Amino acid sequence: MAEIPSTIPLEKIPQHVAIIMDGNGRWAIQRGFPRLAGHKAGTENLRRTIRSTVEFGVKYLTIYAFSTENWGRPPEEVQGLMFILQDVIDRELNELHKEGVQLRHIGRLEKLDPKIQKKVLKAIELTKNNDRLILNVAFNYSGRDEIVCAIQKMIKDGIAAEDVTDEMVNKYLFTAGTPDPDLIIRTSGELRLSNFLIWQAAYSEWFITPKFWPDFDKEEYRRALETYAQRDRRYGKVSSAELQESNA
Ligand code: IPE
Ligand code: IPE
Ligand code: MG
């Protein structure tokens, strides 16, 4: 396929993109397939998306793969998703490592099957010195759970109340060391956060696409980045253009 020329200036490429990969089930149902077929197709798309992320020059990618609430789905689907995670690690790890991807996990690892835990830890260890792309995989993750976990750890460490600052909280989150997401993409048109990065998303920009996750391709990804490049991030202040005008 011909490469679509990029019109995005380098300084406007987000440092960190986070994706809520939603709509696998509906993608499958529309085709008369079982929901798990949608998750498989979603996984295929993840491989392509990681590659595109590297090509676009984005340094951090966080993907929402399984929420703590997703345990409430039918057991076959939960089991299927657990299998897919292991299968992805088995099949993709070496390739990701070769491409310079550093894998990290965010969420409660200790609540997963010990076999999965071992695989995840091995993948983290193998790729820990890679720096082409930092890939955070949110698996058994929820934003509230992350904050609860951070508070518990701070109390255990005996942190004094007056020492609890914004920066301190950041250090205790699963995402410690990762900058906040600049851009959050959600597929399948849903307009909600679904317990994803609730602390870190304070000033993130949003791109919502009606496309289901398996159909989210490089062209749509580029559209998301182009839209982001047009945004005026004010962080509660006034825009820099306005400020220059009022100073003139
Ligand atoms: C997202 O797709 C993947 C996971 C939550 C694991 P869904 O499975 O939520 O797909 P829909 O939203 O039901 O279509
Ligand atoms: C969010 O999608 C979780 C993941 C993408 C892993 P859900 O499909 O679980 O979220 P809701 O139920 O639509 O809010
Ligand atoms: Mg969904």
PDB file of C-alpha atoms and ligand atoms in Angstrom:
ATOM      1  CA  MET A   1       0.000   0.000   0.000  1.00  0.00           C
ATOM      2  CA  ALA A   2       1.277   3.478  -0.855  1.00  0.00           C
ATOM      3  CA  GLU A   3       2.533   5.503   2.073  1.00  0.00           C
ATOM      4  CA  ILE A   4       0.311   8.474   2.925  1.00  0.00           C
ATOM      5  CA  PRO A   5       2.553  11.578   3.149  1.00  0.00           C
ATOM      6  CA  SER A   6       2.734  13.091   6.608  1.00  0.00           C
ATOM      7  CA  THR A   7       1.783  16.710   7.071  1.00  0.00           C
ATOM      8  CA  ILE A   8       2.434  16.737  10.782  1.00  0.00           C
ATOM      9  CA  PRO A   9       5.404  18.793  12.004  1.00  0.00           C
ATOM     10  CA  LEU A  10       7.667  16.738  14.230  1.00  0.00           C
ATOM     11  CA  GLU A  11       7.158  18.944  17.286  1.00  0.00           C
ATOM     12  CA  LYS A  12       3.407  18.353  17.021  1.00  0.00           C
ATOM     13  CA  ILE A  13       3.700  14.580  17.297  1.00  0.00           C
ATOM     14  CA  PRO A  14       2.437  13.546  20.749  1.00  0.00           C
ATOM     15  CA  GLN A  15       5.020  12.025  23.028  1.00  0.00           C
ATOM     16  CA  HIS A  16       2.514   9.633  24.563  1.00  0.00           C
ATOM     17  CA  VAL A  17      -0.565   8.111  22.914  1.00  0.00           C
ATOM     18  CA  ALA A  18      -3.007   5.997  24.929  1.00  0.00           C
ATOM     19  CA  ILE A  19      -5.617   3.840  23.227  1.00  0.00           C
ATOM     20  CA  ILE A  20      -8.883   2.403  24.520  1.00  0.00           C
ATOM     21  CA  MET A  21      -9.131  -0.468  22.059  1.00  0.00           C
ATOM     22  CA  ASP A  22     -12.916  -0.870  22.034  1.00  0.00           C
ATOM     23  CA  GLY A  23     -15.449  -2.515  19.744  1.00  0.00           C
ATOM     24  CA  ASN A  24     -13.981  -5.982  19.170  1.00  0.00           C
ATOM     25  CA  GLY A  25     -17.243  -7.649  20.210  1.00  0.00           C
ATOM     26  CA  ARG A  26     -19.426  -5.538  17.949  1.00  0.00           C
ATOM     27  CA  TRP A  27     -16.989  -5.981  15.059  1.00  0.00           C
ATOM     28  CA  ALA A  28     -17.414  -9.756  15.408  1.00  0.00           C
ATOM     29  CA  ILE A  29     -21.200  -9.729  15.925  1.00  0.00           C
ATOM     30  CA  GLN A  30     -21.630  -7.607  12.787  1.00  0.00           C
ATOM     31  CA  ARG A  31     -19.923 -10.382  10.842  1.00  0.00           C
ATOM     32  CA  GLY A  32     -21.796 -13.197  12.545  1.00  0.00           C
ATOM     33  CA  PHE A  33     -18.639 -14.346  14.384  1.00  0.00           C
ATOM     34  CA  PRO A  34     -18.242 -15.126  18.078  1.00  0.00           C
ATOM     35  CA  ARG A  35     -16.907 -12.250  20.180  1.00  0.00           C
ATOM     36  CA  LEU A  36     -13.550 -13.956  20.596  1.00  0.00           C
ATOM     37  CA  ALA A  37     -12.966 -13.714  16.854  1.00  0.00           C
ATOM     38  CA  GLY A  38     -13.199  -9.955  17.360  1.00  0.00           C
ATOM     39  CA  HIS A  39     -10.555 -10.082  20.061  1.00  0.00           C
ATOM     40  CA  LYS A  40      -8.277 -12.074  17.749  1.00  0.00           C
ATOM     41  CA  ALA A  41      -8.756  -9.539  14.965  1.00  0.00           C
ATOM     42  CA  GLY A  42      -8.098  -6.815  17.527  1.00  0.00           C
ATOM     43  CA  THR A  43      -4.805  -8.429  18.426  1.00  0.00           C
ATOM     44  CA  GLU A  44      -3.751  -8.523  14.784  1.00  0.00           C
ATOM     45  CA  ASN A  45      -4.520  -4.844  14.602  1.00  0.00           C
ATOM     46  CA  LEU A  46      -2.465  -4.167  17.696  1.00  0.00           C
ATOM     47  CA  ARG A  47       0.618  -5.504  15.945  1.00  0.00           C
ATOM     48  CA  ARG A  48       0.049  -3.097  13.036  1.00  0.00           C
ATOM     49  CA  THR A  49      -0.653  -0.214  15.396  1.00  0.00           C
ATOM     50  CA  ILE A  50       2.575  -0.742  17.334  1.00  0.00           C
ATOM     51  CA  ARG A  51       4.495  -0.617  14.072  1.00  0.00           C
ATOM     52  CA  SER A  52       2.713   2.577  12.993  1.00  0.00           C
ATOM     53  CA  THR A  53       3.400   4.136  16.393  1.00  0.00           C
ATOM     54  CA  VAL A  54       7.131   3.593  15.911  1.00  0.00           C
ATOM     55  CA  GLU A  55       6.938   4.968  12.361  1.00  0.00           C
ATOM     56  CA  PHE A  56       5.084   8.086  13.492  1.00  0.00           C
ATOM     57  CA  GLY A  57       7.807   8.780  16.051  1.00  0.00           C
ATOM     58  CA  VAL A  58       5.576   8.475  19.139  1.00  0.00           C
ATOM     59  CA  LYS A  59       7.744   7.424  22.118  1.00  0.00           C
ATOM     60  CA  TYR A  60       5.136   6.052  24.524  1.00  0.00           C
ATOM     61  CA  LEU A  61       2.074   3.964  23.755  1.00  0.00           C
ATOM     62  CA  THR A  62      -0.352   2.763  26.424  1.00  0.00           C
ATOM     63  CA  ILE A  63      -3.023   0.274  25.451  1.00  0.00           C
ATOM     64  CA  TYR A  64      -6.082  -0.735  27.433  1.00  0.00           C
ATOM     65  CA  ALA A  65      -6.330  -4.489  26.960  1.00  0.00           C
ATOM     66  CA  PHE A  66      -8.299  -5.755  29.980  1.00  0.00           C
ATOM     67  CA  SER A  67      -9.967  -3.786  32.751  1.00  0.00           C
ATOM     68  CA  THR A  68     -10.627  -5.010  36.280  1.00  0.00           C
ATOM     69  CA  GLU A  69     -14.332  -4.744  35.353  1.00  0.00           C
ATOM     70  CA  ASN A  70     -13.846  -7.073  32.374  1.00  0.00           C
ATOM     71  CA  TRP A  71     -13.722 -10.025  34.830  1.00  0.00           C
ATOM     72  CA  GLY A  72     -17.512  -9.655  34.881  1.00  0.00           C
ATOM     73  CA  ARG A  73     -17.826 -10.936  31.290  1.00  0.00           C
ATOM     74  CA  PRO A  74     -18.875 -14.521  30.499  1.00  0.00           C
ATOM     75  CA  PRO A  75     -16.182 -16.999  31.652  1.00  0.00           C
ATOM     76  CA  GLU A  76     -15.416 -18.232  28.103  1.00  0.00           C
ATOM     77  CA  GLU A  77     -14.651 -14.695  27.002  1.00  0.00           C
ATOM     78  CA  VAL A  78     -12.466 -13.994  30.047  1.00  0.00           C
ATOM     79  CA  GLN A  79     -10.583 -17.246  29.498  1.00  0.00           C
ATOM     80  CA  GLY A  80     -10.192 -16.459  25.819  1.00  0.00           C
ATOM     81  CA  LEU A  81      -8.731 -13.034  26.631  1.00  0.00           C
ATOM     82  CA  MET A  82      -6.292 -14.589  29.103  1.00  0.00           C
ATOM     83  CA  PHE A  83      -5.236 -17.073  26.435  1.00  0.00           C
ATOM     84  CA  ILE A  84      -4.805 -14.321  23.848  1.00  0.00           C
ATOM     85  CA  LEU A  85      -2.471 -12.377  26.150  1.00  0.00           C
ATOM     86  CA  GLN A  86      -0.216 -15.400  26.604  1.00  0.00           C
ATOM     87  CA  ASP A  87      -0.348 -16.242  22.932  1.00  0.00           C
ATOM     88  CA  VAL A  88       0.609 -12.690  21.960  1.00  0.00           C
ATOM     89  CA  ILE A  89       3.610 -12.793  24.282  1.00  0.00           C
ATOM     90  CA  ASP A  90       4.669 -16.197  22.905  1.00  0.00           C
ATOM     91  CA  ARG A  91       4.330 -15.171  19.291  1.00  0.00           C
ATOM     92  CA  GLU A  92       5.310 -11.499  19.281  1.00  0.00           C
ATOM     93  CA  LEU A  93       7.892 -11.029  22.000  1.00  0.00           C
ATOM     94  CA  ASN A  94      11.003 -11.690  19.934  1.00  0.00           C
ATOM     95  CA  GLU A  95       9.848  -9.484  17.096  1.00  0.00           C
ATOM     96  CA  LEU A  96       8.941  -6.644  19.466  1.00  0.00           C
ATOM     97  CA  HIS A  97      12.309  -6.996  21.163  1.00  0.00           C
ATOM     98  CA  LYS A  98      14.106  -6.831  17.819  1.00  0.00           C
ATOM     99  CA  GLU A  99      12.168  -3.695  16.940  1.00  0.00           C
ATOM    100  CA  GLY A 100      13.371  -2.003  20.126  1.00  0.00           C
ATOM    101  CA  VAL A 101      10.073  -2.025  22.009  1.00  0.00           C
ATOM    102  CA  GLN A 102      10.225  -1.930  25.798  1.00  0.00           C
ATOM    103  CA  LEU A 103       7.282  -3.711  27.373  1.00  0.00           C
ATOM    104  CA  ARG A 104       5.790  -2.576  30.647  1.00  0.00           C
ATOM    105  CA  HIS A 105       2.700  -3.716  32.449  1.00  0.00           C
ATOM    106  CA  ILE A 106       0.242  -1.542  34.340  1.00  0.00           C
ATOM    107  CA  GLY A 107      -2.418  -3.071  36.575  1.00  0.00           C
ATOM    108  CA  ARG A 108      -2.568  -5.785  39.197  1.00  0.00           C
ATOM    109  CA  LEU A 109      -0.243  -8.499  37.969  1.00  0.00           C
ATOM    110  CA  GLU A 110      -0.481 -10.497  41.186  1.00  0.00           C
ATOM    111  CA  LYS A 111      -4.164 -11.245  40.547  1.00  0.00           C
ATOM    112  CA  LEU A 112      -3.415 -13.050  37.283  1.00  0.00           C
ATOM    113  CA  ASP A 113      -2.650 -16.729  36.781  1.00  0.00           C
ATOM    114  CA  PRO A 114       0.977 -17.453  37.892  1.00  0.00           C
ATOM    115  CA  LYS A 115       1.789 -18.762  34.407  1.00  0.00           C
ATOM    116  CA  ILE A 116       0.738 -15.452  32.877  1.00  0.00           C
ATOM    117  CA  GLN A 117       2.623 -13.505  35.535  1.00  0.00           C
ATOM    118  CA  LYS A 118       5.797 -15.393  34.680  1.00  0.00           C
ATOM    119  CA  LYS A 119       5.441 -14.684  30.973  1.00  0.00           C
ATOM    120  CA  VAL A 120       4.769 -11.006  31.553  1.00  0.00           C
ATOM    121  CA  LEU A 121       7.751 -10.642  33.899  1.00  0.00           C
ATOM    122  CA  LYS A 122       9.992 -12.422  31.420  1.00  0.00           C
ATOM    123  CA  ALA A 123       8.891 -10.076  28.640  1.00  0.00           C
ATOM    124  CA  ILE A 124       9.530  -7.026  30.851  1.00  0.00           C
ATOM    125  CA  GLU A 125      12.974  -8.298  31.799  1.00  0.00           C
ATOM    126  CA  LEU A 126      13.973  -9.135  28.229  1.00  0.00           C
ATOM    127  CA  THR A 127      13.003  -5.752  26.820  1.00  0.00           C
ATOM    128  CA  LYS A 128      13.925  -3.477  29.740  1.00  0.00           C
ATOM    129  CA  ASN A 129      16.816  -1.743  27.950  1.00  0.00           C
ATOM    130  CA  ASN A 130      14.939  -1.048  24.707  1.00  0.00           C
ATOM    131  CA  ASP A 131      14.066   2.561  24.054  1.00  0.00           C
ATOM    132  CA  ARG A 132      12.572   2.920  20.596  1.00  0.00           C
ATOM    133  CA  LEU A 133       9.041   2.681  21.989  1.00  0.00           C
ATOM    134  CA  ILE A 134       7.803   2.221  25.541  1.00  0.00           C
ATOM    135  CA  LEU A 135       4.677   0.067  25.398  1.00  0.00           C
ATOM    136  CA  ASN A 136       2.547   0.048  28.540  1.00  0.00           C
ATOM    137  CA  VAL A 137       0.048  -2.772  28.512  1.00  0.00           C
ATOM    138  CA  ALA A 138      -2.908  -2.126  30.821  1.00  0.00           C
ATOM    139  CA  PHE A 139      -4.072  -5.600  31.713  1.00  0.00           C
ATOM    140  CA  ASN A 140      -6.196  -6.171  34.794  1.00  0.00           C
ATOM    141  CA  TYR A 141      -6.037  -2.415  35.144  1.00  0.00           C
ATOM    142  CA  SER A 142      -8.403   0.221  36.422  1.00  0.00           C
ATOM    143  CA  GLY A 143      -7.635   3.830  37.229  1.00  0.00           C
ATOM    144  CA  ARG A 144      -9.369   3.798  40.609  1.00  0.00           C
ATOM    145  CA  ASP A 145      -7.617   0.591  41.560  1.00  0.00           C
ATOM    146  CA  GLU A 146      -4.307   2.200  40.587  1.00  0.00           C
ATOM    147  CA  ILE A 147      -4.994   5.158  42.894  1.00  0.00           C
ATOM    148  CA  VAL A 148      -6.098   2.868  45.745  1.00  0.00           C
ATOM    149  CA  CYS A 149      -2.923   0.848  45.255  1.00  0.00           C
ATOM    150  CA  ALA A 150      -0.791   4.044  45.296  1.00  0.00           C
ATOM    151  CA  ILE A 151      -2.423   5.248  48.542  1.00  0.00           C
ATOM    152  CA  GLN A 152      -1.851   1.860  50.172  1.00  0.00           C
ATOM    153  CA  LYS A 153       1.824   1.900  49.169  1.00  0.00           C
ATOM    154  CA  MET A 154       2.312   5.472  50.409  1.00  0.00           C
ATOM    155  CA  ILE A 155       0.815   4.588  53.789  1.00  0.00           C
ATOM    156  CA  LYS A 156       2.956   1.447  54.017  1.00  0.00           C
ATOM    157  CA  ASP A 157       6.044   3.541  53.226  1.00  0.00           C
ATOM    158  CA  GLY A 158       5.114   5.927  56.057  1.00  0.00           C
ATOM    159  CA  ILE A 159       4.826   8.994  53.814  1.00  0.00           C
ATOM    160  CA  ALA A 160       3.775  12.001  55.916  1.00  0.00           C
ATOM    161  CA  ALA A 161       0.539  13.756  54.893  1.00  0.00           C
ATOM    162  CA  GLU A 162       2.320  17.028  54.103  1.00  0.00           C
ATOM    163  CA  ASP A 163       4.687  15.185  51.748  1.00  0.00           C
ATOM    164  CA  VAL A 164       1.851  13.924  49.578  1.00  0.00           C
ATOM    165  CA  THR A 165       2.099  16.033  46.440  1.00  0.00           C
ATOM    166  CA  ASP A 166       1.107  15.686  42.828  1.00  0.00           C
ATOM    167  CA  GLU A 167       4.635  14.461  42.022  1.00  0.00           C
ATOM    168  CA  MET A 168       4.650  12.013  44.898  1.00  0.00           C
ATOM    169  CA  VAL A 169       1.377  10.458  43.716  1.00  0.00           C
ATOM    170  CA  ASN A 170       2.827  10.152  40.198  1.00  0.00           C
ATOM    171  CA  LYS A 171       5.739   8.189  41.601  1.00  0.00           C
ATOM    172  CA  TYR A 172       3.416   5.685  43.240  1.00  0.00           C
ATOM    173  CA  LEU A 173       1.211   5.020  40.235  1.00  0.00           C
ATOM    174  CA  PHE A 174       1.744   2.027  37.942  1.00  0.00           C
ATOM    175  CA  THR A 175       2.736   4.561  35.275  1.00  0.00           C
ATOM    176  CA  ALA A 176       5.629   6.033  37.305  1.00  0.00           C
ATOM    177  CA  GLY A 177       8.275   7.267  34.883  1.00  0.00           C
ATOM    178  CA  THR A 178       5.835   7.646  31.969  1.00  0.00           C
ATOM    179  CA  PRO A 179       4.706  11.162  31.010  1.00  0.00           C
ATOM    180  CA  ASP A 180       0.935  11.797  31.020  1.00  0.00           C
ATOM    181  CA  PRO A 181      -0.810  10.819  27.798  1.00  0.00           C
ATOM    182  CA  ASP A 182      -0.971  13.715  25.354  1.00  0.00           C
ATOM    183  CA  LEU A 183      -3.614  12.035  23.245  1.00  0.00           C
ATOM    184  CA  ILE A 184      -6.207   9.412  24.156  1.00  0.00           C
ATOM    185  CA  ILE A 185      -7.844   7.570  21.280  1.00  0.00           C
ATOM    186  CA  ARG A 186     -11.039   5.596  21.814  1.00  0.00           C
ATOM    187  CA  THR A 187     -12.452   3.436  19.068  1.00  0.00           C
ATOM    188  CA  SER A 188     -16.087   2.369  18.567  1.00  0.00           C
ATOM    189  CA  GLY A 189     -17.550   5.788  19.302  1.00  0.00           C
ATOM    190  CA  GLU A 190     -18.102   5.480  23.049  1.00  0.00           C
ATOM    191  CA  LEU A 191     -17.740   8.774  24.893  1.00  0.00           C
ATOM    192  CA  ARG A 192     -16.327   7.635  28.202  1.00  0.00           C
ATOM    193  CA  LEU A 193     -13.090   6.923  30.026  1.00  0.00           C
ATOM    194  CA  SER A 194     -14.153   3.516  31.432  1.00  0.00           C
ATOM    195  CA  ASN A 195     -11.745   3.781  34.349  1.00  0.00           C
ATOM    196  CA  PHE A 196      -8.664   4.282  32.159  1.00  0.00           C
ATOM    197  CA  LEU A 197      -5.808   6.531  33.380  1.00  0.00           C
ATOM    198  CA  ILE A 198      -8.204   8.695  35.369  1.00  0.00           C
ATOM    199  CA  TRP A 199      -5.386  10.554  37.128  1.00  0.00           C
ATOM    200  CA  GLN A 200      -3.066  10.852  34.141  1.00  0.00           C
ATOM    201  CA  ALA A 201      -5.765  12.017  31.712  1.00  0.00           C
ATOM    202  CA  ALA A 202      -6.248  15.367  33.502  1.00  0.00           C
ATOM    203  CA  TYR A 203      -5.138  17.378  30.450  1.00  0.00           C
ATOM    204  CA  SER A 204      -5.101  14.798  27.674  1.00  0.00           C
ATOM    205  CA  GLU A 205      -6.598  15.574  24.306  1.00  0.00           C
ATOM    206  CA  TRP A 206      -9.230  13.176  22.959  1.00  0.00           C
ATOM    207  CA  PHE A 207      -9.844  11.568  19.612  1.00  0.00           C
ATOM    208  CA  ILE A 208     -12.949   9.408  19.340  1.00  0.00           C
ATOM    209  CA  THR A 209     -13.511   7.414  16.178  1.00  0.00           C
ATOM    210  CA  PRO A 210     -16.622   5.415  15.268  1.00  0.00           C
ATOM    211  CA  LYS A 211     -14.417   2.672  13.817  1.00  0.00           C
ATOM    212  CA  PHE A 212     -14.295  -0.575  15.759  1.00  0.00           C
ATOM    213  CA  TRP A 213     -10.830  -1.452  17.025  1.00  0.00           C
ATOM    214  CA  PRO A 214     -10.028  -4.157  14.409  1.00  0.00           C
ATOM    215  CA  ASP A 215     -10.782  -1.559  11.686  1.00  0.00           C
ATOM    216  CA  PHE A 216      -8.667   1.221  13.184  1.00  0.00           C
ATOM    217  CA  ASP A 217      -5.964   1.496  10.532  1.00  0.00           C
ATOM    218  CA  LYS A 218      -2.919   3.634   9.901  1.00  0.00           C
ATOM    219  CA  GLU A 219      -4.940   6.212   7.978  1.00  0.00           C
ATOM    220  CA  GLU A 220      -7.302   6.737  10.907  1.00  0.00           C
ATOM    221  CA  TYR A 221      -4.334   6.846  13.275  1.00  0.00           C
ATOM    222  CA  ARG A 222      -2.793   9.572  11.143  1.00  0.00           C
ATOM    223  CA  ARG A 223      -6.091  11.457  11.252  1.00  0.00           C
ATOM    224  CA  ALA A 224      -5.967  11.271  15.043  1.00  0.00           C
ATOM    225  CA  LEU A 225      -2.429  12.689  15.049  1.00  0.00           C
ATOM    226  CA  GLU A 226      -3.350  15.407  12.569  1.00  0.00           C
ATOM    227  CA  THR A 227      -6.323  16.428  14.675  1.00  0.00           C
ATOM    228  CA  TYR A 228      -4.117  16.472  17.756  1.00  0.00           C
ATOM    229  CA  ALA A 229      -1.571  18.676  15.958  1.00  0.00           C
ATOM    230  CA  GLN A 230      -4.305  21.317  15.471  1.00  0.00           C
ATOM    231  CA  ARG A 231      -5.288  21.443  19.118  1.00  0.00           C
ATOM    232  CA  ASP A 232      -4.501  24.422  21.306  1.00  0.00           C
ATOM    233  CA  ARG A 233      -3.548  22.975  24.683  1.00  0.00           C
ATOM    234  CA  ARG A 234      -4.132  25.693  27.233  1.00  0.00           C
ATOM    235  CA  TYR A 235      -3.896  23.871  30.561  1.00  0.00           C
ATOM    236  CA  GLY A 236      -6.320  26.322  32.111  1.00  0.00           C
ATOM    237  CA  LYS A 237      -4.393  29.356  30.894  1.00  0.00           C
ATOM    238  CA  VAL A 238      -4.941  31.485  27.797  1.00  0.00           C
ATOM    239  CA  SER A 239      -3.548  30.487  24.414  1.00  0.00           C
ATOM    240  CA  SER A 240      -0.010  31.577  23.614  1.00  0.00           C
ATOM    241  CA  ALA A 241      -1.274  33.427  20.514  1.00  0.00           C
ATOM    242  CA  GLU A 242      -3.692  35.483  22.641  1.00  0.00           C
ATOM    243  CA  LEU A 243      -0.991  36.206  25.173  1.00  0.00           C
ATOM    244  CA  GLN A 244       1.338  37.525  22.449  1.00  0.00           C
ATOM    245  CA  GLU A 245      -1.437  39.762  21.145  1.00  0.00           C
ATOM    246  CA  SER A 246      -2.211  41.222  24.541  1.00  0.00           C
ATOM    247  CA  ASN A 247       1.513  41.872  25.131  1.00  0.00           C
ATOM    248  CA  ALA A 248       1.948  43.584  21.776  1.00  0.00           C
TER     249      ALA A 248
HETATM  250  C1  IPE B   1     -12.644  -4.180  23.637  1.00  0.00           C
HETATM  251  O1  IPE B   1     -13.684  -4.671  22.883  1.00  0.00           O
HETATM  252  C2  IPE B   1     -11.744  -5.265  24.188  1.00  0.00           C
HETATM  253  C3  IPE B   1     -11.930  -5.547  25.618  1.00  0.00           C
HETATM  254  C4  IPE B   1     -12.670  -4.859  26.447  1.00  0.00           C
HETATM  255  C5  IPE B   1     -11.195  -6.668  26.140  1.00  0.00           C
HETATM  256  P1  IPE B   1     -15.058  -5.083  23.543  1.00  0.00           P
HETATM  257  O2  IPE B   1     -15.005  -6.537  23.858  1.00  0.00           O
HETATM  258  O3  IPE B   1     -15.402  -4.212  24.673  1.00  0.00           O
HETATM  259  O4  IPE B   1     -16.062  -4.858  22.336  1.00  0.00           O
HETATM  260  P2  IPE B   1     -17.543  -4.290  22.436  1.00  0.00           P
HETATM  261  O5  IPE B   1     -17.446  -2.969  23.105  1.00  0.00           O
HETATM  262  O6  IPE B   1     -18.346  -5.275  23.216  1.00  0.00           O
HETATM  263  O7  IPE B   1     -17.974  -4.178  21.012  1.00  0.00           O
HETATM  264  C1  IPE B   2     -12.815  -0.550  28.121  1.00  0.00           C
HETATM  265  O1  IPE B   2     -13.772  -1.092  27.280  1.00  0.00           O
HETATM  266  C2  IPE B   2     -11.805  -1.596  28.486  1.00  0.00           C
HETATM  267  C3  IPE B   2     -10.912  -2.029  27.415  1.00  0.00           C
HETATM  268  C4  IPE B   2     -10.872  -1.549  26.215  1.00  0.00           C
HETATM  269  C5  IPE B   2     -10.000  -3.078  27.784  1.00  0.00           C
HETATM  270  P1  IPE B   2     -15.126  -1.722  27.834  1.00  0.00           P
HETATM  271  O2  IPE B   2     -15.872  -2.202  26.659  1.00  0.00           O
HETATM  272  O3  IPE B   2     -14.843  -2.688  28.903  1.00  0.00           O
HETATM  273  O4  IPE B   2     -15.830  -0.450  28.487  1.00  0.00           O
HETATM  274  P2  IPE B   2     -17.368  -0.092  28.654  1.00  0.00           P
HETATM  275  O5  IPE B   2     -18.026  -1.256  29.322  1.00  0.00           O
HETATM  276  O6  IPE B   2     -17.916   0.140  27.287  1.00  0.00           O
HETATM  277  O7  IPE B   2     -17.375   1.157  29.464  1.00  0.00           O
HETATM  278 MG    MG B   3     -16.426  -2.492  24.793  1.00  0.00          MG
END
